[in-house]
């Protein structure tokens, strides 16, 4: 039985800052951000968007009534969750009107959470072939104003429906994975900003990629020639390129050209959204599927997932016949084209805006946020959400 990704949805908030302007404001040469880091625009979440609403907005565009009935497992991967106890998925489950006969949980291992969710979903569907699983990958990446990580922030979510006989991509069974206790990036529960040892994190990412790639090759006998493209977890788009370059010489000139060209396509969405942590790898996959118009059915795509701390995994999928018919390219183009640019001082003001932590009541201006699903306020330490379509 084939199991894999049946549908993919995506959402980024409607605001962004231009990286050239951010560089100028920080007294840095713009080419460091646009070439050295490889980022053009950075999505900014207004106070009315949080990981719950970003995920719900990503999912609302792909679910039909059959999905809503058949989804019996919601798995929310995030590292910027809003509650240490309740799963962010439970809010999304209500906002989307899903069947109550479902399991809902949140998973955490830095940017690896959604990959863990996909593998868990695969096992669930193998045991329950009629089931559909909603995998959500949603985050707001915050390193802080004027920090070295600032240029690798972003906000957004990817939602995937996993099923048997998937329309988009069937996952293959072989994968290789690795855990090692390293302190390259972490966020203690008392901090709303991440701590990162950037150089060390780069090294670990590349080391993990090399290890899981070598193990994968040993297990399967495959090499670069068997891949149409390899998508990477992308905290910034230069990162995956650094890892890819370390193995490229294993292939022929033709393999190298193909993988480099397709790598570029797989980073186009990430370049204009920024880091979305758990969703970054899947945004890269979406970029490849939507923007490489001549991607052939049957192509094998490699996926490298990395979650600091750290866990890495290399796994693969096969593009399914007629997959293009199920994409939402026009809708996503519109999402990007209708965004509003904010100045650096406006971004800083948004960054510094916080929700009350003393139980007081606040009502937020949801009319200035075009998203379907918004955070409308807080009361008694509870977040209040609204789905503008049905006022749920
Ligand atoms: N033109 C072109 N490139 C330039 C440049 C210019 N004017 N100035 C600098 N650069 C290049 C540097 O050569 C470097 O390239 P390299 O990495 O290929 O050597 C790159 O820009 C970044 O410069 P660097 O001095 O290393 O930047 P930094 O000290 O500010 O740190 C990060 C950059 C990415 C390490 C930092 O933003 C970070 O830690 N981000 C978080 C990473 C993360 O999220 N990790 C965890 C998840 S995997």
PDB file of N, CA and C in Angstrom, residues 172-235:
ATOM      1  N   UNK A 172       8.691   6.490   0.614  1.00  0.00           N
ATOM      2  CA  UNK A 172       9.319   5.169   0.546  1.00  0.00           C
ATOM      3  C   UNK A 172       9.657   4.711   1.970  1.00  0.00           C
ATOM      4  N   UNK A 173       9.885   3.391   2.121  1.00  0.00           N
ATOM      5  CA  UNK A 173      10.036   2.857   3.478  1.00  0.00           C
ATOM      6  C   UNK A 173      11.409   3.087   4.097  1.00  0.00           C
ATOM      7  N   UNK A 174      12.451   3.118   3.266  1.00  0.00           N
ATOM      8  CA  UNK A 174      13.795   3.245   3.826  1.00  0.00           C
ATOM      9  C   UNK A 174      14.071   4.676   4.270  1.00  0.00           C
ATOM     10  N   UNK A 175      14.613   4.811   5.469  1.00  0.00           N
ATOM     11  CA  UNK A 175      15.103   6.129   5.873  1.00  0.00           C
ATOM     12  C   UNK A 175      16.230   5.918   6.872  1.00  0.00           C
ATOM     13  N   UNK A 176      17.017   6.956   7.109  1.00  0.00           N
ATOM     14  CA  UNK A 176      18.099   6.839   8.087  1.00  0.00           C
ATOM     15  C   UNK A 176      17.999   8.029   9.029  1.00  0.00           C
ATOM     16  N   UNK A 177      18.274   7.789  10.289  1.00  0.00           N
ATOM     17  CA  UNK A 177      18.062   8.850  11.276  1.00  0.00           C
ATOM     18  C   UNK A 177      19.083   8.748  12.391  1.00  0.00           C
ATOM     19  N   UNK A 178      19.229   9.860  13.117  1.00  0.00           N
ATOM     20  CA  UNK A 178      20.340   9.987  14.060  1.00  0.00           C
ATOM     21  C   UNK A 178      19.962  10.960  15.182  1.00  0.00           C
ATOM     22  N   UNK A 179      20.346  10.607  16.405  1.00  0.00           N
ATOM     23  CA  UNK A 179      20.174  11.522  17.545  1.00  0.00           C
ATOM     24  C   UNK A 179      21.534  11.731  18.211  1.00  0.00           C
ATOM     25  N   UNK A 180      21.819  12.982  18.578  1.00  0.00           N
ATOM     26  CA  UNK A 180      23.023  13.265  19.369  1.00  0.00           C
ATOM     27  C   UNK A 180      22.723  14.493  20.237  1.00  0.00           C
ATOM     28  N   UNK A 181      23.111  14.425  21.507  1.00  0.00           N
ATOM     29  CA  UNK A 181      22.794  15.512  22.439  1.00  0.00           C
ATOM     30  C   UNK A 181      23.806  16.643  22.272  1.00  0.00           C
ATOM     31  N   UNK A 182      23.437  17.651  21.466  1.00  0.00           N
ATOM     32  CA  UNK A 182      24.329  18.801  21.246  1.00  0.00           C
ATOM     33  C   UNK A 182      23.562  20.095  21.546  1.00  0.00           C
ATOM     34  N   UNK A 183      24.283  21.122  22.014  1.00  0.00           N
ATOM     35  CA  UNK A 183      23.633  22.401  22.342  1.00  0.00           C
ATOM     36  C   UNK A 183      23.944  23.415  21.242  1.00  0.00           C
ATOM     37  N   UNK A 184      23.264  23.276  20.110  1.00  0.00           N
ATOM     38  CA  UNK A 184      23.499  24.220  19.015  1.00  0.00           C
ATOM     39  C   UNK A 184      22.412  25.282  18.949  1.00  0.00           C
ATOM     40  N   UNK A 185      21.241  24.958  19.484  1.00  0.00           N
ATOM     41  CA  UNK A 185      20.088  25.868  19.445  1.00  0.00           C
ATOM     42  C   UNK A 185      19.101  25.344  20.465  1.00  0.00           C
ATOM     43  N   UNK A 186      18.564  26.225  21.301  1.00  0.00           N
ATOM     44  CA  UNK A 186      17.613  25.793  22.320  1.00  0.00           C
ATOM     45  C   UNK A 186      16.819  26.999  22.789  1.00  0.00           C
ATOM     46  N   UNK A 187      15.685  26.722  23.468  1.00  0.00           N
ATOM     47  CA  UNK A 187      14.881  27.831  23.997  1.00  0.00           C
ATOM     48  C   UNK A 187      14.301  27.401  25.329  1.00  0.00           C
ATOM     49  N   UNK A 188      14.911  27.851  26.430  1.00  0.00           N
ATOM     50  CA  UNK A 188      14.404  27.471  27.756  1.00  0.00           C
ATOM     51  C   UNK A 188      12.946  27.939  27.917  1.00  0.00           C
ATOM     52  N   UNK A 189      12.185  27.264  28.772  1.00  0.00           N
ATOM     53  CA  UNK A 189      10.754  27.578  28.881  1.00  0.00           C
ATOM     54  C   UNK A 189      10.493  29.019  29.325  1.00  0.00           C
ATOM     55  N   UNK A 190      11.486  29.686  29.950  1.00  0.00           N
ATOM     56  CA  UNK A 190      11.251  31.056  30.412  1.00  0.00           C
ATOM     57  C   UNK A 190      11.544  32.101  29.341  1.00  0.00           C
ATOM     58  N   UNK A 191      11.979  31.660  28.167  1.00  0.00           N
ATOM     59  CA  UNK A 191      12.374  32.644  27.151  1.00  0.00           C
ATOM     60  C   UNK A 191      11.495  32.562  25.912  1.00  0.00           C
ATOM     61  N   UNK A 192      11.114  33.732  25.378  1.00  0.00           N
ATOM     62  CA  UNK A 192      10.339  33.709  24.129  1.00  0.00           C
ATOM     63  C   UNK A 192      11.265  33.880  22.919  1.00  0.00           C
ATOM     64  N   UNK A 193      12.555  33.901  23.173  1.00  0.00           N
ATOM     65  CA  UNK A 193      13.520  33.980  22.064  1.00  0.00           C
ATOM     66  C   UNK A 193      14.492  32.806  22.172  1.00  0.00           C
ATOM     67  N   UNK A 194      14.939  32.325  20.982  1.00  0.00           N
ATOM     68  CA  UNK A 194      15.837  31.173  20.952  1.00  0.00           C
ATOM     69  C   UNK A 194      17.269  31.601  21.221  1.00  0.00           C
ATOM     70  N   UNK A 195      18.050  30.679  21.762  1.00  0.00           N
ATOM     71  CA  UNK A 195      19.500  30.858  21.884  1.00  0.00           C
ATOM     72  C   UNK A 195      20.152  29.978  20.823  1.00  0.00           C
ATOM     73  N   UNK A 196      21.182  30.474  20.186  1.00  0.00           N
ATOM     74  CA  UNK A 196      21.799  29.692  19.123  1.00  0.00           C
ATOM     75  C   UNK A 196      23.295  29.928  19.096  1.00  0.00           C
ATOM     76  N   UNK A 197      24.035  28.835  18.865  1.00  0.00           N
ATOM     77  CA  UNK A 197      25.467  28.943  18.572  1.00  0.00           C
ATOM     78  C   UNK A 197      25.549  28.702  17.064  1.00  0.00           C
ATOM     79  N   UNK A 198      25.449  29.793  16.316  1.00  0.00           N
ATOM     80  CA  UNK A 198      25.236  29.719  14.872  1.00  0.00           C
ATOM     81  C   UNK A 198      26.259  28.885  14.118  1.00  0.00           C
ATOM     82  N   UNK A 199      27.526  29.129  14.392  1.00  0.00           N
ATOM     83  CA  UNK A 199      28.582  28.408  13.654  1.00  0.00           C
ATOM     84  C   UNK A 199      28.525  26.909  13.975  1.00  0.00           C
ATOM     85  N   UNK A 200      28.357  26.606  15.270  1.00  0.00           N
ATOM     86  CA  UNK A 200      28.296  25.214  15.713  1.00  0.00           C
ATOM     87  C   UNK A 200      27.072  24.522  15.101  1.00  0.00           C
ATOM     88  N   UNK A 201      25.962  25.277  15.030  1.00  0.00           N
ATOM     89  CA  UNK A 201      24.733  24.732  14.469  1.00  0.00           C
ATOM     90  C   UNK A 201      24.923  24.384  12.990  1.00  0.00           C
ATOM     91  N   UNK A 202      25.591  25.279  12.276  1.00  0.00           N
ATOM     92  CA  UNK A 202      25.923  25.004  10.865  1.00  0.00           C
ATOM     93  C   UNK A 202      26.722  23.714  10.732  1.00  0.00           C
ATOM     94  N   UNK A 203      27.739  23.585  11.591  1.00  0.00           N
ATOM     95  CA  UNK A 203      28.605  22.391  11.527  1.00  0.00           C
ATOM     96  C   UNK A 203      27.804  21.116  11.812  1.00  0.00           C
ATOM     97  N   UNK A 204      26.963  21.180  12.849  1.00  0.00           N
ATOM     98  CA  UNK A 204      26.188  19.992  13.221  1.00  0.00           C
ATOM     99  C   UNK A 204      25.209  19.602  12.116  1.00  0.00           C
ATOM    100  N   UNK A 205      24.577  20.592  11.538  1.00  0.00           N
ATOM    101  CA  UNK A 205      23.618  20.359  10.446  1.00  0.00           C
ATOM    102  C   UNK A 205      24.314  19.600   9.314  1.00  0.00           C
ATOM    103  N   UNK A 206      25.488  20.079   8.933  1.00  0.00           N
ATOM    104  CA  UNK A 206      26.212  19.455   7.812  1.00  0.00           C
ATOM    105  C   UNK A 206      26.677  18.046   8.186  1.00  0.00           C
ATOM    106  N   UNK A 207      27.170  17.911   9.427  1.00  0.00           N
ATOM    107  CA  UNK A 207      27.627  16.600   9.906  1.00  0.00           C
ATOM    108  C   UNK A 207      26.472  15.592   9.921  1.00  0.00           C
ATOM    109  N   UNK A 208      25.324  16.021  10.435  1.00  0.00           N
ATOM    110  CA  UNK A 208      24.148  15.141  10.468  1.00  0.00           C
ATOM    111  C   UNK A 208      23.749  14.741   9.056  1.00  0.00           C
ATOM    112  N   UNK A 209      23.764  15.720   8.141  1.00  0.00           N
ATOM    113  CA  UNK A 209      23.384  15.398   6.757  1.00  0.00           C
ATOM    114  C   UNK A 209      24.321  14.340   6.192  1.00  0.00           C
ATOM    115  N   UNK A 210      25.617  14.548   6.379  1.00  0.00           N
ATOM    116  CA  UNK A 210      26.589  13.599   5.811  1.00  0.00           C
ATOM    117  C   UNK A 210      26.390  12.204   6.398  1.00  0.00           C
ATOM    118  N   UNK A 211      26.139  12.141   7.704  1.00  0.00           N
ATOM    119  CA  UNK A 211      25.999  10.832   8.352  1.00  0.00           C
ATOM    120  C   UNK A 211      24.745  10.096   7.868  1.00  0.00           C
ATOM    121  N   UNK A 212      23.604  10.811   7.837  1.00  0.00           N
ATOM    122  CA  UNK A 212      22.370  10.104   7.442  1.00  0.00           C
ATOM    123  C   UNK A 212      22.377   9.784   5.951  1.00  0.00           C
ATOM    124  N   UNK A 213      23.012  10.642   5.153  1.00  0.00           N
ATOM    125  CA  UNK A 213      23.116  10.371   3.708  1.00  0.00           C
ATOM    126  C   UNK A 213      23.969   9.128   3.464  1.00  0.00           C
ATOM    127  N   UNK A 214      25.116   9.008   4.148  1.00  0.00           N
ATOM    128  CA  UNK A 214      25.990   7.843   3.962  1.00  0.00           C
ATOM    129  C   UNK A 214      25.263   6.576   4.405  1.00  0.00           C
ATOM    130  N   UNK A 215      24.548   6.668   5.529  1.00  0.00           N
ATOM    131  CA  UNK A 215      23.840   5.487   6.017  1.00  0.00           C
ATOM    132  C   UNK A 215      22.716   5.099   5.064  1.00  0.00           C
ATOM    133  N   UNK A 216      22.049   6.104   4.520  1.00  0.00           N
ATOM    134  CA  UNK A 216      20.957   5.842   3.571  1.00  0.00           C
ATOM    135  C   UNK A 216      21.502   5.123   2.323  1.00  0.00           C
ATOM    136  N   UNK A 217      22.640   5.596   1.843  1.00  0.00           N
ATOM    137  CA  UNK A 217      23.238   4.981   0.648  1.00  0.00           C
ATOM    138  C   UNK A 217      23.597   3.520   0.922  1.00  0.00           C
ATOM    139  N   UNK A 218      24.157   3.271   2.107  1.00  0.00           N
ATOM    140  CA  UNK A 218      24.528   1.900   2.471  1.00  0.00           C
ATOM    141  C   UNK A 218      23.309   0.990   2.524  1.00  0.00           C
ATOM    142  N   UNK A 219      22.215   1.518   3.117  1.00  0.00           N
ATOM    143  CA  UNK A 219      20.999   0.716   3.279  1.00  0.00           C
ATOM    144  C   UNK A 219      20.344   0.396   1.944  1.00  0.00           C
ATOM    145  N   UNK A 220      20.380   1.350   1.012  1.00  0.00           N
ATOM    146  CA  UNK A 220      19.562   1.223  -0.200  1.00  0.00           C
ATOM    147  C   UNK A 220      20.359   0.932  -1.460  1.00  0.00           C
ATOM    148  N   UNK A 221      21.638   1.269  -1.440  1.00  0.00           N
ATOM    149  CA  UNK A 221      22.426   1.143  -2.663  1.00  0.00           C
ATOM    150  C   UNK A 221      22.190   2.289  -3.637  1.00  0.00           C
ATOM    151  N   UNK A 222      21.350   3.254  -3.243  1.00  0.00           N
ATOM    152  CA  UNK A 222      21.103   4.416  -4.110  1.00  0.00           C
ATOM    153  C   UNK A 222      22.236   5.432  -4.010  1.00  0.00           C
ATOM    154  N   UNK A 223      22.328   6.293  -5.026  1.00  0.00           N
ATOM    155  CA  UNK A 223      23.285   7.398  -5.010  1.00  0.00           C
ATOM    156  C   UNK A 223      22.626   8.635  -5.614  1.00  0.00           C
ATOM    157  N   UNK A 224      23.400   9.678  -5.835  1.00  0.00           N
ATOM    158  CA  UNK A 224      22.830  10.942  -6.322  1.00  0.00           C
ATOM    159  C   UNK A 224      22.066  10.762  -7.639  1.00  0.00           C
ATOM    160  N   UNK A 225      22.519   9.811  -8.476  1.00  0.00           N
ATOM    161  CA  UNK A 225      21.873   9.614  -9.784  1.00  0.00           C
ATOM    162  C   UNK A 225      20.405   9.203  -9.640  1.00  0.00           C
ATOM    163  N   UNK A 226      20.040   8.648  -8.478  1.00  0.00           N
ATOM    164  CA  UNK A 226      18.662   8.183  -8.284  1.00  0.00           C
ATOM    165  C   UNK A 226      17.711   9.296  -7.851  1.00  0.00           C
ATOM    166  N   UNK A 227      18.246  10.508  -7.680  1.00  0.00           N
ATOM    167  CA  UNK A 227      17.421  11.613  -7.177  1.00  0.00           C
ATOM    168  C   UNK A 227      17.224  12.712  -8.216  1.00  0.00           C
ATOM    169  N   UNK A 228      15.979  13.126  -8.358  1.00  0.00           N
ATOM    170  CA  UNK A 228      15.699  14.288  -9.201  1.00  0.00           C
ATOM    171  C   UNK A 228      16.058  15.562  -8.426  1.00  0.00           C
ATOM    172  N   UNK A 229      15.784  15.529  -7.128  1.00  0.00           N
ATOM    173  CA  UNK A 229      16.081  16.699  -6.286  1.00  0.00           C
ATOM    174  C   UNK A 229      16.226  16.259  -4.845  1.00  0.00           C
ATOM    175  N   UNK A 230      16.944  17.072  -4.066  1.00  0.00           N
ATOM    176  CA  UNK A 230      16.986  16.850  -2.614  1.00  0.00           C
ATOM    177  C   UNK A 230      16.548  18.153  -1.949  1.00  0.00           C
ATOM    178  N   UNK A 231      15.510  18.053  -1.119  1.00  0.00           N
ATOM    179  CA  UNK A 231      15.026  19.226  -0.378  1.00  0.00           C
ATOM    180  C   UNK A 231      15.612  19.187   1.030  1.00  0.00           C
ATOM    181  N   UNK A 232      15.884  20.349   1.557  1.00  0.00           N
ATOM    182  CA  UNK A 232      16.549  20.459   2.851  1.00  0.00           C
ATOM    183  C   UNK A 232      15.706  21.261   3.844  1.00  0.00           C
ATOM    184  N   UNK A 233      15.917  20.977   5.117  1.00  0.00           N
ATOM    185  CA  UNK A 233      15.440  21.913   6.139  1.00  0.00           C
ATOM    186  C   UNK A 233      16.216  23.217   5.912  1.00  0.00           C
ATOM    187  N   UNK A 234      15.497  24.347   5.862  1.00  0.00           N
ATOM    188  CA  UNK A 234      16.158  25.600   5.484  1.00  0.00           C
ATOM    189  C   UNK A 234      15.933  26.709   6.512  1.00  0.00           C
ATOM    190  N   UNK A 235      16.797  26.804   7.534  1.00  0.00           N
ATOM    191  CA  UNK A 235      16.706  27.981   8.413  1.00  0.00           C
ATOM    192  C   UNK A 235      17.012  29.250   7.608  1.00  0.00           C
TER     193      UNK A 235
END
